[in-house]
mmCIF file of C-alpha atoms in Angstrom:
data_model
loop_
_atom_site.group_PDB
_atom_site.id
_atom_site.type_symbol
_atom_site.label_atom_id
_atom_site.label_comp_id
_atom_site.label_asym_id
_atom_site.label_seq_id
_atom_site.Cartn_x
_atom_site.Cartn_y
_atom_site.Cartn_z
ATOM 1 C CA UNK A 1164 57.740 5.235 83.925
ATOM 2 C CA UNK A 1165 60.700 4.809 86.287
ATOM 3 C CA UNK A 1166 60.552 6.493 89.687
ATOM 4 C CA UNK A 1167 63.007 9.389 89.809
ATOM 5 C CA UNK A 1168 65.221 10.533 92.668
ATOM 6 C CA UNK A 1169 64.521 14.214 93.290
ATOM 7 C CA UNK A 1170 67.747 16.268 93.018
ATOM 8 C CA UNK A 1171 68.528 19.448 95.017
ATOM 9 C CA UNK A 1172 66.096 22.342 94.466
ATOM 10 C CA UNK A 1173 67.178 25.907 93.631
ATOM 11 C CA UNK A 1174 65.334 29.125 92.757
ATOM 12 C CA UNK A 1175 66.184 31.590 89.993
ATOM 13 C CA UNK A 1176 64.731 35.126 90.255
ATOM 14 C CA UNK A 1177 64.902 37.424 87.210
ATOM 15 C CA UNK A 1178 64.911 41.213 87.545
ATOM 16 C CA UNK A 1179 64.725 42.557 83.982
ATOM 17 C CA UNK A 1180 65.711 46.237 84.266
ATOM 18 C CA UNK A 1181 69.101 47.788 83.406
ATOM 19 C CA UNK A 1182 70.330 51.368 83.213
ATOM 20 C CA UNK A 1183 70.923 50.698 79.503
ATOM 21 C CA UNK A 1184 71.069 47.644 77.246
ATOM 22 C CA UNK A 1185 74.608 46.494 76.348
ATOM 23 C CA UNK A 1186 75.228 45.851 72.621
ATOM 24 C CA UNK A 1187 76.363 42.225 73.195
ATOM 25 C CA UNK A 1188 73.555 41.249 75.599
ATOM 26 C CA UNK A 1189 70.879 38.762 74.537
ATOM 27 C CA UNK A 1190 69.425 38.298 78.045
ATOM 28 C CA UNK A 1191 65.872 39.378 78.738
ATOM 29 C CA UNK A 1192 66.724 42.888 79.898
ATOM 30 C CA UNK A 1193 65.089 46.274 79.386
ATOM 31 C CA UNK A 1194 66.664 49.730 79.603
ATOM 32 C CA UNK A 1195 65.312 51.686 82.548
ATOM 33 C CA UNK A 1196 62.675 54.269 81.588
ATOM 34 C CA UNK A 1197 61.605 56.302 84.592
ATOM 35 C CA UNK A 1198 61.273 54.751 88.017
ATOM 36 C CA UNK A 1199 61.473 50.966 88.384
ATOM 37 C CA UNK A 1200 58.240 49.550 89.913
ATOM 38 C CA UNK A 1201 60.224 47.736 92.620
ATOM 39 C CA UNK A 1202 57.435 47.166 95.141
ATOM 40 C CA UNK A 1203 54.905 46.011 92.549
ATOM 41 C CA UNK A 1204 57.395 43.675 90.914
ATOM 42 C CA UNK A 1205 58.329 42.032 94.227
ATOM 43 C CA UNK A 1206 54.646 41.348 94.917
ATOM 44 C CA UNK A 1207 54.301 39.803 91.447
ATOM 45 C CA UNK A 1208 57.423 37.643 91.999
ATOM 46 C CA UNK A 1209 55.937 36.238 95.200
ATOM 47 C CA UNK A 1210 52.532 35.690 93.556
ATOM 48 C CA UNK A 1211 54.323 33.911 90.683
ATOM 49 C CA UNK A 1212 56.089 31.615 93.173
ATOM 50 C CA UNK A 1213 52.811 30.963 95.006
ATOM 51 C CA UNK A 1214 51.225 29.950 91.689
ATOM 52 C CA UNK A 1215 54.088 27.521 90.989
ATOM 53 C CA UNK A 1216 53.764 25.977 94.447
ATOM 54 C CA UNK A 1217 50.046 25.401 93.828
ATOM 55 C CA UNK A 1218 50.691 23.938 90.379
ATOM 56 C CA UNK A 1219 53.747 21.797 91.167
ATOM 57 C CA UNK A 1220 53.188 21.103 94.863
ATOM 58 C CA UNK A 1221 53.712 17.327 94.535
ATOM 59 C CA UNK A 1222 57.255 17.912 93.218
ATOM 60 C CA UNK A 1223 58.172 20.594 95.760
ATOM 61 C CA UNK A 1224 56.564 19.188 98.921
ATOM 62 C CA UNK A 1225 59.102 18.723 101.718
ATOM 63 C CA UNK A 1226 62.074 20.025 99.688
ATOM 64 C CA UNK A 1227 64.306 22.844 100.913
ATOM 65 C CA UNK A 1228 65.904 25.495 98.708
ATOM 66 C CA UNK A 1229 69.657 24.919 98.537
ATOM 67 C CA UNK A 1230 70.405 28.088 96.524
ATOM 68 C CA UNK A 1231 68.822 31.262 95.158
ATOM 69 C CA UNK A 1232 70.247 33.290 92.281
ATOM 70 C CA UNK A 1233 68.904 36.804 91.660
ATOM 71 C CA UNK A 1234 69.934 37.678 88.101
ATOM 72 C CA UNK A 1235 69.093 40.208 85.456
ATOM 73 C CA UNK A 1236 69.111 42.821 84.085
ATOM 74 C CA UNK A 1237 70.721 44.580 87.010
ATOM 75 C CA UNK A 1238 69.313 43.378 90.351
ATOM 76 C CA UNK A 1239 71.507 45.921 92.170
ATOM 77 C CA UNK A 1240 69.097 48.606 90.908
ATOM 78 C CA UNK A 1241 66.725 47.269 93.608
ATOM 79 C CA UNK A 1242 67.094 48.592 97.146
ATOM 80 C CA UNK A 1243 68.461 46.432 99.955
ATOM 81 C CA UNK A 1244 65.034 46.732 101.616
ATOM 82 C CA UNK A 1245 63.387 45.381 98.457
ATOM 83 C CA UNK A 1246 65.761 42.403 98.337
ATOM 84 C CA UNK A 1247 65.058 41.750 102.033
ATOM 85 C CA UNK A 1248 61.281 41.746 101.402
ATOM 86 C CA UNK A 1249 61.730 39.404 98.458
ATOM 87 C CA UNK A 1250 63.855 36.905 100.406
ATOM 88 C CA UNK A 1251 61.602 37.030 103.459
ATOM 89 C CA UNK A 1252 58.596 36.470 101.193
ATOM 90 C CA UNK A 1253 60.252 33.470 99.531
ATOM 91 C CA UNK A 1254 61.182 31.992 102.908
ATOM 92 C CA UNK A 1255 57.558 32.242 104.066
ATOM 93 C CA UNK A 1256 56.612 30.017 101.112
ATOM 94 C CA UNK A 1257 59.576 27.612 101.007
ATOM 95 C CA UNK A 1258 62.010 26.433 103.683
ATOM 96 C CA UNK A 1259 65.687 27.335 103.221
ATOM 97 C CA UNK A 1260 68.455 24.759 103.645
ATOM 98 C CA UNK A 1261 70.717 25.570 106.575
ATOM 99 C CA UNK A 1262 73.705 26.647 104.438
ATOM 100 C CA UNK A 1263 71.715 28.168 101.545
ATOM 101 C CA UNK A 1264 73.761 30.141 98.986
ATOM 102 C CA UNK A 1265 72.022 33.377 97.918
ATOM 103 C CA UNK A 1266 73.674 35.178 94.984
ATOM 104 C CA UNK A 1267 72.853 38.685 93.763
ATOM 105 C CA UNK A 1268 74.186 40.023 90.447
ATOM 106 C CA UNK A 1269 75.515 43.575 90.687
ATOM 107 C CA UNK A 1270 76.776 46.137 88.199
ATOM 108 C CA UNK A 1271 79.786 48.078 89.580
ATOM 109 C CA UNK A 1272 78.221 51.281 88.224
ATOM 110 C CA UNK A 1273 75.103 50.921 90.398
ATOM 111 C CA UNK A 1274 76.589 50.180 93.826
ATOM 112 C CA UNK A 1275 78.351 51.840 96.689
ATOM 113 C CA UNK A 1276 79.681 50.428 99.963
ATOM 114 C CA UNK A 1277 76.515 50.925 102.015
ATOM 115 C CA UNK A 1278 74.382 49.208 99.378
ATOM 116 C CA UNK A 1279 76.502 46.039 99.414
ATOM 117 C CA UNK A 1280 76.286 45.890 103.204
ATOM 118 C CA UNK A 1281 72.508 46.309 102.951
ATOM 119 C CA UNK A 1282 72.235 43.352 100.566
ATOM 120 C CA UNK A 1283 74.319 41.175 102.877
ATOM 121 C CA UNK A 1284 72.214 42.216 105.888
ATOM 122 C CA UNK A 1285 69.134 41.267 103.814
ATOM 123 C CA UNK A 1286 70.462 37.705 103.468
ATOM 124 C CA UNK A 1287 72.652 37.747 100.340
ATOM 125 C CA UNK A 1288 75.683 35.462 100.877
ATOM 126 C CA UNK A 1289 77.368 35.836 97.473
ATOM 127 C CA UNK A 1290 77.697 38.795 95.068
ATOM 128 C CA UNK A 1291 78.439 38.381 91.361
ATOM 129 C CA UNK A 1292 79.864 41.490 89.689
ATOM 130 C CA UNK A 1293 79.727 42.098 85.932
ATOM 131 C CA UNK A 1294 83.189 43.655 85.524
ATOM 132 C CA UNK A 1295 83.856 42.450 81.903
ATOM 133 C CA UNK A 1296 87.118 44.432 81.532
ATOM 134 C CA UNK A 1297 89.504 46.755 83.380
ATOM 135 C CA UNK A 1298 90.097 48.866 80.257
ATOM 136 C CA UNK A 1299 87.951 52.010 80.092
ATOM 137 C CA UNK A 1300 88.206 51.935 76.307
ATOM 138 C CA UNK A 1301 86.909 48.334 76.135
ATOM 139 C CA UNK A 1302 84.167 49.075 78.669
ATOM 140 C CA UNK A 1303 82.911 51.917 76.474
ATOM 141 C CA UNK A 1304 82.964 49.609 73.412
ATOM 142 C CA UNK A 1305 80.864 47.097 75.402
ATOM 143 C CA UNK A 1306 78.347 49.786 76.412
ATOM 144 C CA UNK A 1307 79.066 49.320 80.131
ATOM 145 C CA UNK A 1308 78.088 52.164 82.472
ATOM 146 C CA UNK A 1309 81.038 51.723 84.883
ATOM 147 C CA UNK A 1310 84.746 52.440 84.510
ATOM 148 C CA UNK A 1311 87.772 50.460 85.705
ATOM 149 C CA UNK A 1312 88.135 52.477 88.920
ATOM 150 C CA UNK A 1313 84.475 51.907 89.889
ATOM 151 C CA UNK A 1314 84.960 48.190 89.224
ATOM 152 C CA UNK A 1315 87.941 48.048 91.587
ATOM 153 C CA UNK A 1316 86.063 50.039 94.240
ATOM 154 C CA UNK A 1317 83.098 47.625 94.048
ATOM 155 C CA UNK A 1318 85.462 44.671 94.510
ATOM 156 C CA UNK A 1319 86.965 46.444 97.534
ATOM 157 C CA UNK A 1320 83.481 46.805 99.094
ATOM 158 C CA UNK A 1321 82.910 43.078 98.628
ATOM 159 C CA UNK A 1322 86.352 42.172 100.057
ATOM 160 C CA UNK A 1323 85.556 44.189 103.207
ATOM 161 C CA UNK A 1324 82.345 42.202 103.763
ATOM 162 C CA UNK A 1325 83.906 38.723 103.460
ATOM 163 C CA UNK A 1326 83.422 36.959 106.777
ATOM 164 C CA UNK A 1327 80.741 39.481 107.825
ATOM 165 C CA UNK A 1328 77.815 37.613 106.285
ATOM 166 C CA UNK A 1329 79.234 37.602 102.750
ATOM 167 C CA UNK A 1330 80.744 34.183 102.070
ATOM 168 C CA UNK A 1331 81.996 34.676 98.516
ATOM 169 C CA UNK A 1332 81.968 36.916 95.478
ATOM 170 C CA UNK A 1333 82.467 36.414 91.755
ATOM 171 C CA UNK A 1334 83.927 38.590 89.016
ATOM 172 C CA UNK A 1335 82.565 38.191 85.474
ATOM 173 C CA UNK A 1336 85.338 38.900 82.976
ATOM 174 C CA UNK A 1337 85.181 38.660 79.178
ATOM 175 C CA UNK A 1338 87.904 38.036 76.645
ATOM 176 C CA UNK A 1339 87.955 38.194 72.842
ATOM 177 C CA UNK A 1340 86.668 41.790 73.004
ATOM 178 C CA UNK A 1341 86.526 44.122 69.970
ATOM 179 C CA UNK A 1342 90.083 44.717 68.673
ATOM 180 C CA UNK A 1343 91.559 43.180 71.833
ATOM 181 C CA UNK A 1344 95.138 41.913 71.646
ATOM 182 C CA UNK A 1345 96.354 38.814 73.483
ATOM 183 C CA UNK A 1346 98.345 41.020 75.865
ATOM 184 C CA UNK A 1347 95.333 43.267 76.628
ATOM 185 C CA UNK A 1348 93.185 40.215 77.430
ATOM 186 C CA UNK A 1349 95.861 38.770 79.726
ATOM 187 C CA UNK A 1350 96.345 42.167 81.382
ATOM 188 C CA UNK A 1351 92.613 42.215 82.225
ATOM 189 C CA UNK A 1352 92.937 38.755 83.707
ATOM 190 C CA UNK A 1353 96.041 39.678 85.736
ATOM 191 C CA UNK A 1354 94.204 42.673 87.210
ATOM 192 C CA UNK A 1355 91.253 40.428 88.121
ATOM 193 C CA UNK A 1356 93.542 37.840 89.768
ATOM 194 C CA UNK A 1357 95.325 40.615 91.716
ATOM 195 C CA UNK A 1358 91.974 41.468 93.354
ATOM 196 C CA UNK A 1359 91.866 37.877 94.677
ATOM 197 C CA UNK A 1360 88.177 37.025 94.104
ATOM 198 C CA UNK A 1361 87.129 33.593 95.435
ATOM 199 C CA UNK A 1362 85.435 32.899 92.059
ATOM 200 C CA UNK A 1363 86.105 34.077 88.500
ATOM 201 C CA UNK A 1364 83.815 33.556 85.505
ATOM 202 C CA UNK A 1365 86.065 34.053 82.478
ATOM 203 C CA UNK A 1366 84.343 33.689 79.147
ATOM 204 C CA UNK A 1367 84.697 34.618 75.520
ATOM 205 C CA UNK A 1368 82.515 37.321 73.956
ATOM 206 C CA UNK A 1369 80.232 35.743 71.366
ATOM 207 C CA UNK A 1370 77.996 37.627 68.950
ATOM 208 C CA UNK A 1371 74.404 36.585 69.637
ATOM 209 C CA UNK A 1372 71.474 37.086 67.216
ATOM 210 C CA UNK A 1373 69.182 40.071 67.837
ATOM 211 C CA UNK A 1374 71.843 42.142 69.614
ATOM 212 C CA UNK A 1375 73.346 45.451 68.498
ATOM 213 C CA UNK A 1376 76.639 43.658 67.805
ATOM 214 C CA UNK A 1377 74.807 41.245 65.481
ATOM 215 C CA UNK A 1378 73.535 44.189 63.407
ATOM 216 C CA UNK A 1379 76.872 46.031 63.474
ATOM 217 C CA UNK A 1380 79.561 43.405 64.128
ATOM 218 C CA UNK A 1381 82.750 44.735 65.702
ATOM 219 C CA UNK A 1382 86.210 43.488 64.689
ATOM 220 C CA UNK A 1383 86.983 40.554 67.007
ATOM 221 C CA UNK A 1384 90.317 38.720 67.507
ATOM 222 C CA UNK A 1385 90.924 35.808 65.118
ATOM 223 C CA UNK A 1386 90.849 32.140 66.171
ATOM 224 C CA UNK A 1387 94.615 31.922 66.712
ATOM 225 C CA UNK A 1388 94.565 34.931 69.042
ATOM 226 C CA UNK A 1389 91.538 33.531 70.893
ATOM 227 C CA UNK A 1390 93.323 30.222 71.410
ATOM 228 C CA UNK A 1391 96.456 31.988 72.715
ATOM 229 C CA UNK A 1392 94.327 34.051 75.113
ATOM 230 C CA UNK A 1393 92.604 30.941 76.443
ATOM 231 C CA UNK A 1394 95.772 28.815 76.737
ATOM 232 C CA UNK A 1395 97.858 31.487 78.457
ATOM 233 C CA UNK A 1396 94.969 32.767 80.580
ATOM 234 C CA UNK A 1397 94.117 29.240 81.738
ATOM 235 C CA UNK A 1398 97.713 28.766 82.925
ATOM 236 C CA UNK A 1399 97.660 32.151 84.706
ATOM 237 C CA UNK A 1400 94.534 31.117 86.594
ATOM 238 C CA UNK A 1401 95.877 27.692 87.553
ATOM 239 C CA UNK A 1402 99.156 29.132 88.804
ATOM 240 C CA UNK A 1403 97.179 31.669 90.921
ATOM 241 C CA UNK A 1404 95.422 28.798 92.738
ATOM 242 C CA UNK A 1405 92.152 28.731 90.797
ATOM 243 C CA UNK A 1406 90.597 25.440 89.708
ATOM 244 C CA UNK A 1407 88.554 25.223 86.518
ATOM 245 C CA UNK A 1408 85.378 23.324 87.375
ATOM 246 C CA UNK A 1409 83.141 24.304 84.451
ATOM 247 C CA UNK A 1410 83.762 25.431 80.867
ATOM 248 C CA UNK A 1411 84.172 29.108 81.819
ATOM 249 C CA UNK A 1412 84.209 29.055 85.645
ATOM 250 C CA UNK A 1413 87.230 29.055 87.939
ATOM 251 C CA UNK A 1414 87.211 29.055 91.733
ATOM 252 C CA UNK A 1415 89.496 28.798 94.726
ATOM 253 C CA UNK A 1416 88.998 25.424 96.484
ATOM 254 C CA UNK A 1417 85.502 25.172 98.070
ATOM 255 C CA UNK A 1418 84.253 28.390 96.410
ATOM 256 C CA UNK A 1419 82.417 26.937 93.401
ATOM 257 C CA UNK A 1420 79.002 28.489 92.727
ATOM 258 C CA UNK A 1421 76.554 25.970 94.220
ATOM 259 C CA UNK A 1422 73.639 27.333 92.209
ATOM 260 C CA UNK A 1423 75.411 26.795 88.894
ATOM 261 C CA UNK A 1424 76.655 23.379 90.008
ATOM 262 C CA UNK A 1425 73.021 22.399 90.571
ATOM 263 C CA UNK A 1426 72.144 23.463 86.995
ATOM 264 C CA UNK A 1427 75.004 21.465 85.484
ATOM 265 C CA UNK A 1428 74.326 18.409 87.674
ATOM 266 C CA UNK A 1429 70.802 18.234 86.225
ATOM 267 C CA UNK A 1430 69.264 19.536 89.442
ATOM 268 C CA UNK A 1431 65.824 21.133 89.762
ATOM 269 C CA UNK A 1432 65.140 24.849 89.879
ATOM 270 C CA UNK A 1433 62.045 26.956 90.249
ATOM 271 C CA UNK A 1434 62.075 30.183 88.253
ATOM 272 C CA UNK A 1435 60.177 33.407 88.830
ATOM 273 C CA UNK A 1436 60.268 36.758 87.028
ATOM 274 C CA UNK A 1437 60.161 37.936 83.418
ATOM 275 C CA UNK A 1438 61.437 35.283 80.990
ATOM 276 C CA UNK A 1439 62.783 33.014 83.753
ATOM 277 C CA UNK A 1440 63.275 29.305 82.886
ATOM 278 C CA UNK A 1441 62.780 26.418 85.339
ATOM 279 C CA UNK A 1442 63.034 22.622 85.505
ATOM 280 C CA UNK A 1443 61.294 20.206 87.868
ATOM 281 C CA UNK A 1444 61.354 16.429 88.370
ATOM 282 C CA UNK A 1445 58.501 14.367 89.800
ATOM 283 C CA UNK A 1446 58.761 11.028 91.599
ATOM 284 C CA UNK A 1447 56.280 9.550 89.087
ATOM 285 C CA UNK A 1448 58.965 9.870 86.375
ATOM 286 C CA UNK A 1449 57.985 13.158 84.707
ATOM 287 C CA UNK A 1450 60.507 15.952 84.094
ATOM 288 C CA UNK A 1451 59.228 19.316 82.909
ATOM 289 C CA UNK A 1452 60.761 22.565 81.741
ATOM 290 C CA UNK A 1453 58.793 25.810 81.967
ATOM 291 C CA UNK A 1454 59.276 29.504 81.278
ATOM 292 C CA UNK A 1455 57.645 32.760 82.278
ATOM 293 C CA UNK A 1456 56.233 35.695 80.284
ATOM 294 C CA UNK A 1457 59.128 37.741 78.923
ATOM 295 C CA UNK A 1458 57.882 41.299 78.859
ATOM 296 C CA UNK A 1459 57.349 43.214 82.127
ATOM 297 C CA UNK A 1460 54.000 44.607 80.855
ATOM 298 C CA UNK A 1461 52.376 41.191 80.522
ATOM 299 C CA UNK A 1462 54.080 39.853 83.621
ATOM 300 C CA UNK A 1463 52.902 42.811 85.720
ATOM 301 C CA UNK A 1464 49.335 42.080 84.611
ATOM 302 C CA UNK A 1465 49.671 38.757 86.435
ATOM 303 C CA UNK A 1466 50.198 36.711 83.256
ATOM 304 C CA UNK A 1467 53.182 34.795 84.607
ATOM 305 C CA UNK A 1468 53.200 31.483 82.771
ATOM 306 C CA UNK A 1469 54.435 31.365 79.201
ATOM 307 C CA UNK A 1470 55.249 27.756 78.338
ATOM 308 C CA UNK A 1471 55.522 24.309 79.904
ATOM 309 C CA UNK A 1472 56.710 21.100 78.280
ATOM 310 C CA UNK A 1473 57.531 17.563 79.283
ATOM 311 C CA UNK A 1474 61.013 16.274 78.522
ATOM 312 C CA UNK A 1475 60.348 12.980 76.702
ATOM 313 C CA UNK A 1476 62.560 9.992 77.526
ATOM 314 C CA UNK A 1477 64.070 10.211 74.019
ATOM 315 C CA UNK A 1478 65.567 13.649 74.840
ATOM 316 C CA UNK A 1479 66.774 12.947 78.360
ATOM 317 C CA UNK A 1480 70.202 11.460 77.602
ATOM 318 C CA UNK A 1481 71.093 14.535 75.530
ATOM 319 C CA UNK A 1482 69.771 16.947 78.181
ATOM 320 C CA UNK A 1483 71.565 15.127 80.996
ATOM 321 C CA UNK A 1484 74.953 14.953 79.258
ATOM 322 C CA UNK A 1485 74.654 18.453 77.749
ATOM 323 C CA UNK A 1486 74.622 19.746 81.321
ATOM 324 C CA UNK A 1487 76.904 17.194 82.963
ATOM 325 C CA UNK A 1488 79.738 17.466 80.410
ATOM 326 C CA UNK A 1489 80.034 21.231 81.001
ATOM 327 C CA UNK A 1490 81.526 20.290 84.357
ATOM 328 C CA UNK A 1491 85.020 18.878 84.575
ATOM 329 C CA UNK A 1492 84.169 16.513 87.429
ATOM 330 C CA UNK A 1493 83.444 12.830 86.754
ATOM 331 C CA UNK A 1494 79.798 11.874 86.140
ATOM 332 C CA UNK A 1495 78.448 9.189 88.505
ATOM 333 C CA UNK A 1496 76.818 6.525 86.298
ATOM 334 C CA UNK A 1497 74.126 5.927 88.909
ATOM 335 C CA UNK A 1498 72.846 9.501 88.427
ATOM 336 C CA UNK A 1499 71.835 8.836 84.821
ATOM 337 C CA UNK A 1500 69.152 6.400 86.004
ATOM 338 C CA UNK A 1501 68.320 8.230 89.256
ATOM 339 C CA UNK A 1502 67.739 11.622 87.588
ATOM 340 C CA UNK A 1503 66.470 10.672 84.093
ATOM 341 C CA UNK A 1504 64.941 7.206 84.525
ATOM 342 C CA UNK A 1505 67.127 5.840 81.696
ATOM 343 C CA UNK A 1506 69.008 2.566 82.043
ATOM 344 C CA UNK A 1507 72.740 2.649 81.354
ATOM 345 C CA UNK A 1508 72.176 0.147 78.525
ATOM 346 C CA UNK A 1509 70.178 2.824 76.647
ATOM 347 C CA UNK A 1510 73.322 4.919 76.066
ATOM 348 C CA UNK A 1511 75.727 1.993 75.677
ATOM 349 C CA UNK A 1512 76.432 2.492 71.950
ATOM 350 C CA UNK A 1513 77.037 6.233 72.325
ATOM 351 C CA UNK A 1514 79.391 5.667 75.273
ATOM 352 C CA UNK A 1515 81.369 3.002 73.370
ATOM 353 C CA UNK A 1516 81.750 5.445 70.448
ATOM 354 C CA UNK A 1517 82.901 8.246 72.790
ATOM 355 C CA UNK A 1518 85.432 5.939 74.505
ATOM 356 C CA UNK A 1519 86.859 4.860 71.138
ATOM 357 C CA UNK A 1520 87.195 8.516 70.073
ATOM 358 C CA UNK A 1521 89.037 9.331 73.295
ATOM 359 C CA UNK A 1522 86.330 11.815 74.340
ATOM 360 C CA UNK A 1523 85.554 9.944 77.577
ATOM 361 C CA UNK A 1524 87.274 7.605 79.979
ATOM 362 C CA UNK A 1525 85.298 5.157 82.095
ATOM 363 C CA UNK A 1526 85.598 3.488 85.479
ATOM 364 C CA UNK A 1527 83.186 1.020 87.026
ATOM 365 C CA UNK A 1528 81.202 3.864 88.607
ATOM 366 C CA UNK A 1529 81.937 7.037 86.585
ATOM 367 C CA UNK A 1530 82.380 8.634 83.169
ATOM 368 C CA UNK A 1531 84.962 11.398 82.819
ATOM 369 C CA UNK A 1532 85.223 13.824 79.898
ATOM 370 C CA UNK A 1533 88.799 14.166 78.530
ATOM 371 C CA UNK A 1534 90.652 17.219 77.204
ATOM 372 C CA UNK A 1535 89.868 15.900 73.721
ATOM 373 C CA UNK A 1536 86.208 15.534 74.660
ATOM 374 C CA UNK A 1537 86.074 19.163 75.805
ATOM 375 C CA UNK A 1538 87.504 20.315 72.467
ATOM 376 C CA UNK A 1539 84.923 18.296 70.528
ATOM 377 C CA UNK A 1540 82.035 18.725 72.966
ATOM 378 C CA UNK A 1541 79.427 19.486 70.289
ATOM 379 C CA UNK A 1542 80.299 16.341 68.320
ATOM 380 C CA UNK A 1543 80.145 14.307 71.540
ATOM 381 C CA UNK A 1544 76.738 15.693 72.529
ATOM 382 C CA UNK A 1545 75.264 15.200 69.050
ATOM 383 C CA UNK A 1546 75.650 11.440 69.519
ATOM 384 C CA UNK A 1547 73.077 11.587 72.304
ATOM 385 C CA UNK A 1548 70.474 13.459 70.226
ATOM 386 C CA UNK A 1549 67.445 11.323 69.422
ATOM 387 C CA UNK A 1550 66.936 10.594 65.724
#
């Protein structure tokens, strides 16, 4: 097996509790019943990480964490003190890179000014807010617990902390909502842009299996309306100074989410907490993916590990490009071999096909996905699937 170059290392932390489950959500989240066992869960998270370090030490030895993402659920249900204990506990086990990015997801309905400041004082450098819409009617249809005014207040709290420990914040905004018109979707986007967030995740609502919306599907905009929303919204974002760097992520220059960039660049990430998924590379050529026990009951009994599997060489081209082609930046050819162990010759036929279709362009050192390639991404990726 080819020796691999170890990519940057991140950590994902999953906090599974929410005030209530949203009807479109297929994440591993659980409506809050009674008091959240914050202290116990933090101890289990750190024990989970300790177990991973014992199991995968040869991969992790000497590597620093470049980013941490605390997602959910609703991590902002945890106290600032709890987040501080968690981050201090992680840092005792793993060194942090000097300019580490630490993101916390927050629901505008569960925060107030003092809480945001507490998270930043605890070490959080980036806050990601699940706004979804600025229409109270649409927020109710989505089962969100906040209203438009609370969303704007939360953004104001974040704005006030920029430069005081907080380096960036993100707004999550959805389009293609139940019975949403093109103008309503663009109005949401205009209101988001007016708040001047450094980063905007702007994505289309999709109906996922095993959600309330899958059982009782709402009336969604048709394909023509969705295309108009995307086309016009994309232009609005570009003219406001945002750059699209990933399928549904826009940022002001130098404000891309480093944690997500590491995912899409086929980086490594440890994962702790209920249902969290991780990926690790080893210098001996192995690449593994692993996941953790989904339900809090099992997890809180100390049964952390759920599944682990090796990524065989036959699947690596697909996995690499599936991630890499979500980004709009050019793909360095050298990284295919460095991060997967595959020679360039092993994907030669697929690349020739993609070039002929106009899905990629090629230089001596890079591959670049085209506008056409983005439109037909699934067809492009299928070429890299092993037989």
